[in-house]
Amino acid sequence: QVQLVESGGGLVQPGGSLRLSCAASGFSLSPYAIGWFRQAPGKEREELSCISNSGNSTTYVDSVKGRFTISRDNAKDLVFLQMNNLKPEDTSVYSCGVHGTKCIYEADFWGQGTQVTVSS
């Protein structure tokens, strides 16, 4: 079965950190550019960051730039999102998505997501 599986979400206080992981089942992540997305209730899915298949190129949306870091370990077939200085407005369901071979291609396959809640 082909699927993406996210993990690492949870409840954290404002200013705290979490590290999300994205793994694949039934295929390998390494040939693909992978993005991290989030979707809060009643809002559209928002892409936060994307990493090229080699890991040499990354992009970030302004709202997370300087706080979130995307990375990948192709040997372990994992993609990560390190989230620091979390804010209550970061509360959302976070998912990873496959872009194809480049970040400029539209993502068309996502995992179920992991809940991140930032609250005191």
PDB file of C-alpha atoms in Angstrom:
ATOM      1  CA  GLN A   1       0.000   0.000   0.000  1.00  0.00           C
ATOM      2  CA  VAL A   2       1.414   3.356  -1.049  1.00  0.00           C
ATOM      3  CA  GLN A   3       1.168   5.935   1.693  1.00  0.00           C
ATOM      4  CA  LEU A   4       2.923   8.693   3.581  1.00  0.00           C
ATOM      5  CA  VAL A   5       3.051   8.556   7.365  1.00  0.00           C
ATOM      6  CA  GLU A   6       3.767  11.566   9.544  1.00  0.00           C
ATOM      7  CA  SER A   7       4.790  11.411  13.180  1.00  0.00           C
ATOM      8  CA  GLY A   8       6.097  13.633  15.940  1.00  0.00           C
ATOM      9  CA  GLY A   9       3.147  15.885  16.580  1.00  0.00           C
ATOM     10  CA  GLY A  10       1.778  16.657  20.005  1.00  0.00           C
ATOM     11  CA  LEU A  11       1.008  19.317  22.572  1.00  0.00           C
ATOM     12  CA  VAL A  12       3.694  21.911  23.239  1.00  0.00           C
ATOM     13  CA  GLN A  13       3.829  25.223  25.068  1.00  0.00           C
ATOM     14  CA  PRO A  14       4.412  28.472  23.200  1.00  0.00           C
ATOM     15  CA  GLY A  15       8.110  28.858  22.511  1.00  0.00           C
ATOM     16  CA  GLY A  16       8.626  25.119  22.485  1.00  0.00           C
ATOM     17  CA  SER A  17       9.905  22.812  19.762  1.00  0.00           C
ATOM     18  CA  LEU A  18       8.793  19.713  17.907  1.00  0.00           C
ATOM     19  CA  ARG A  19      10.383  17.592  15.204  1.00  0.00           C
ATOM     20  CA  LEU A  20       8.071  16.015  12.667  1.00  0.00           C
ATOM     21  CA  SER A  21       9.027  13.034  10.543  1.00  0.00           C
ATOM     22  CA  CYS A  22       7.666  11.867   7.207  1.00  0.00           C
ATOM     23  CA  ALA A  23       8.094   8.283   6.070  1.00  0.00           C
ATOM     24  CA  ALA A  24       6.818   6.412   3.052  1.00  0.00           C
ATOM     25  CA  SER A  25       5.314   2.978   2.700  1.00  0.00           C
ATOM     26  CA  GLY A  26       5.292   1.177  -0.628  1.00  0.00           C
ATOM     27  CA  PHE A  27       7.689   3.568  -2.354  1.00  0.00           C
ATOM     28  CA  SER A  28      10.836   5.582  -1.705  1.00  0.00           C
ATOM     29  CA  LEU A  29      10.924   9.299  -0.905  1.00  0.00           C
ATOM     30  CA  SER A  30      14.430   9.816  -2.224  1.00  0.00           C
ATOM     31  CA  PRO A  31      13.591  10.563  -5.893  1.00  0.00           C
ATOM     32  CA  TYR A  32      11.053  13.227  -4.950  1.00  0.00           C
ATOM     33  CA  ALA A  33      10.854  16.767  -3.711  1.00  0.00           C
ATOM     34  CA  ILE A  34       8.856  16.710  -0.489  1.00  0.00           C
ATOM     35  CA  GLY A  35       6.838  19.485   1.081  1.00  0.00           C
ATOM     36  CA  TRP A  36       5.433  20.055   4.548  1.00  0.00           C
ATOM     37  CA  PHE A  37       1.909  21.405   4.715  1.00  0.00           C
ATOM     38  CA  ARG A  38      -0.572  22.327   7.404  1.00  0.00           C
ATOM     39  CA  GLN A  39      -4.312  22.722   7.488  1.00  0.00           C
ATOM     40  CA  ALA A  40      -6.298  24.182  10.348  1.00  0.00           C
ATOM     41  CA  PRO A  41     -10.067  23.616  10.674  1.00  0.00           C
ATOM     42  CA  GLY A  42     -11.959  25.760   8.201  1.00  0.00           C
ATOM     43  CA  LYS A  43      -8.821  26.848   6.405  1.00  0.00           C
ATOM     44  CA  GLU A  44      -7.134  25.810   3.191  1.00  0.00           C
ATOM     45  CA  ARG A  45      -4.045  23.623   3.150  1.00  0.00           C
ATOM     46  CA  GLU A  46      -0.922  25.766   3.297  1.00  0.00           C
ATOM     47  CA  GLU A  47       2.496  24.684   2.150  1.00  0.00           C
ATOM     48  CA  LEU A  48       5.183  25.682   4.633  1.00  0.00           C
ATOM     49  CA  SER A  49       8.363  24.340   3.137  1.00  0.00           C
ATOM     50  CA  CYS A  50       9.763  22.165   0.392  1.00  0.00           C
ATOM     51  CA  ILE A  51      13.031  20.302  -0.005  1.00  0.00           C
ATOM     52  CA  SER A  52      14.552  19.083  -3.250  1.00  0.00           C
ATOM     53  CA  ASN A  53      15.231  15.402  -3.806  1.00  0.00           C
ATOM     54  CA  SER A  54      18.930  15.923  -3.156  1.00  0.00           C
ATOM     55  CA  GLY A  55      18.306  18.079  -0.103  1.00  0.00           C
ATOM     56  CA  ASN A  56      20.405  20.882  -1.548  1.00  0.00           C
ATOM     57  CA  SER A  57      17.523  23.288  -2.079  1.00  0.00           C
ATOM     58  CA  THR A  58      14.845  24.364   0.376  1.00  0.00           C
ATOM     59  CA  THR A  59      12.045  26.899   0.384  1.00  0.00           C
ATOM     60  CA  TYR A  60       9.967  28.365   3.215  1.00  0.00           C
ATOM     61  CA  VAL A  61       6.850  30.457   3.519  1.00  0.00           C
ATOM     62  CA  ASP A  62       7.486  33.739   5.327  1.00  0.00           C
ATOM     63  CA  SER A  63       5.442  32.812   8.400  1.00  0.00           C
ATOM     64  CA  VAL A  64       7.834  29.995   9.360  1.00  0.00           C
ATOM     65  CA  LYS A  65      11.119  31.278   7.944  1.00  0.00           C
ATOM     66  CA  GLY A  66      13.760  31.349  10.664  1.00  0.00           C
ATOM     67  CA  ARG A  67      11.710  29.098  12.968  1.00  0.00           C
ATOM     68  CA  PHE A  68      11.200  25.908  10.943  1.00  0.00           C
ATOM     69  CA  THR A  69      13.863  23.833   9.206  1.00  0.00           C
ATOM     70  CA  ILE A  70      13.199  21.134   6.653  1.00  0.00           C
ATOM     71  CA  SER A  71      15.746  18.363   6.115  1.00  0.00           C
ATOM     72  CA  ARG A  72      15.980  14.851   4.803  1.00  0.00           C
ATOM     73  CA  ASP A  73      17.979  11.686   5.277  1.00  0.00           C
ATOM     74  CA  ASN A  74      17.785   9.774   2.012  1.00  0.00           C
ATOM     75  CA  ALA A  75      19.725   6.860   3.477  1.00  0.00           C
ATOM     76  CA  LYS A  76      16.899   6.393   5.993  1.00  0.00           C
ATOM     77  CA  ASP A  77      14.244   7.576   3.531  1.00  0.00           C
ATOM     78  CA  LEU A  78      12.912  10.199   5.917  1.00  0.00           C
ATOM     79  CA  VAL A  79      12.047  13.879   5.711  1.00  0.00           C
ATOM     80  CA  PHE A  80      11.921  16.074   8.804  1.00  0.00           C
ATOM     81  CA  LEU A  81      10.493  19.388   9.902  1.00  0.00           C
ATOM     82  CA  GLN A  82      12.181  20.915  12.928  1.00  0.00           C
ATOM     83  CA  MET A  83       9.848  23.487  14.428  1.00  0.00           C
ATOM     84  CA  ASN A  84      11.208  25.946  16.967  1.00  0.00           C
ATOM     85  CA  ASN A  85       9.683  28.908  18.796  1.00  0.00           C
ATOM     86  CA  LEU A  86       6.216  27.550  18.209  1.00  0.00           C
ATOM     87  CA  LYS A  87       3.288  29.914  18.472  1.00  0.00           C
ATOM     88  CA  PRO A  88      -0.402  29.250  19.177  1.00  0.00           C
ATOM     89  CA  GLU A  89      -1.169  30.133  15.557  1.00  0.00           C
ATOM     90  CA  ASP A  90       0.982  27.173  14.479  1.00  0.00           C
ATOM     91  CA  THR A  91      -1.693  24.844  15.843  1.00  0.00           C
ATOM     92  CA  SER A  92      -2.801  22.681  12.927  1.00  0.00           C
ATOM     93  CA  VAL A  93      -2.643  19.258  11.306  1.00  0.00           C
ATOM     94  CA  TYR A  94       0.727  18.901   9.621  1.00  0.00           C
ATOM     95  CA  SER A  95       1.256  16.615   6.656  1.00  0.00           C
ATOM     96  CA  CYS A  96       3.959  15.871   4.146  1.00  0.00           C
ATOM     97  CA  GLY A  97       3.345  15.763   0.424  1.00  0.00           C
ATOM     98  CA  VAL A  98       5.075  14.569  -2.730  1.00  0.00           C
ATOM     99  CA  HIS A  99       5.823  17.208  -5.345  1.00  0.00           C
ATOM    100  CA  GLY A 100       7.281  15.027  -8.010  1.00  0.00           C
ATOM    101  CA  THR A 101      10.931  15.502  -8.801  1.00  0.00           C
ATOM    102  CA  LYS A 102      10.995  19.272  -8.146  1.00  0.00           C
ATOM    103  CA  CYS A 103       9.374  21.661  -5.687  1.00  0.00           C
ATOM    104  CA  ILE A 104       7.997  23.721  -8.578  1.00  0.00           C
ATOM    105  CA  TYR A 105       5.691  20.844  -9.485  1.00  0.00           C
ATOM    106  CA  GLU A 106       2.378  20.801  -7.721  1.00  0.00           C
ATOM    107  CA  ALA A 107       2.082  18.342  -4.848  1.00  0.00           C
ATOM    108  CA  ASP A 108      -0.484  15.652  -5.507  1.00  0.00           C
ATOM    109  CA  PHE A 109      -0.148  13.083  -2.720  1.00  0.00           C
ATOM    110  CA  TRP A 110      -0.280  13.675   1.028  1.00  0.00           C
ATOM    111  CA  GLY A 111      -0.270  11.715   4.233  1.00  0.00           C
ATOM    112  CA  GLN A 112      -3.029  11.776   6.837  1.00  0.00           C
ATOM    113  CA  GLY A 113      -1.148  14.224   8.994  1.00  0.00           C
ATOM    114  CA  THR A 114      -0.137  14.658  12.614  1.00  0.00           C
ATOM    115  CA  GLN A 115      -1.752  17.106  15.025  1.00  0.00           C
ATOM    116  CA  VAL A 116       0.353  19.911  16.482  1.00  0.00           C
ATOM    117  CA  THR A 117      -1.205  21.913  19.297  1.00  0.00           C
ATOM    118  CA  VAL A 118       0.587  24.929  20.757  1.00  0.00           C
ATOM    119  CA  SER A 119      -1.013  26.009  24.009  1.00  0.00           C
ATOM    120  CA  SER A 120      -0.119  26.947  27.543  1.00  0.00           C
TER     121      SER A 120
END
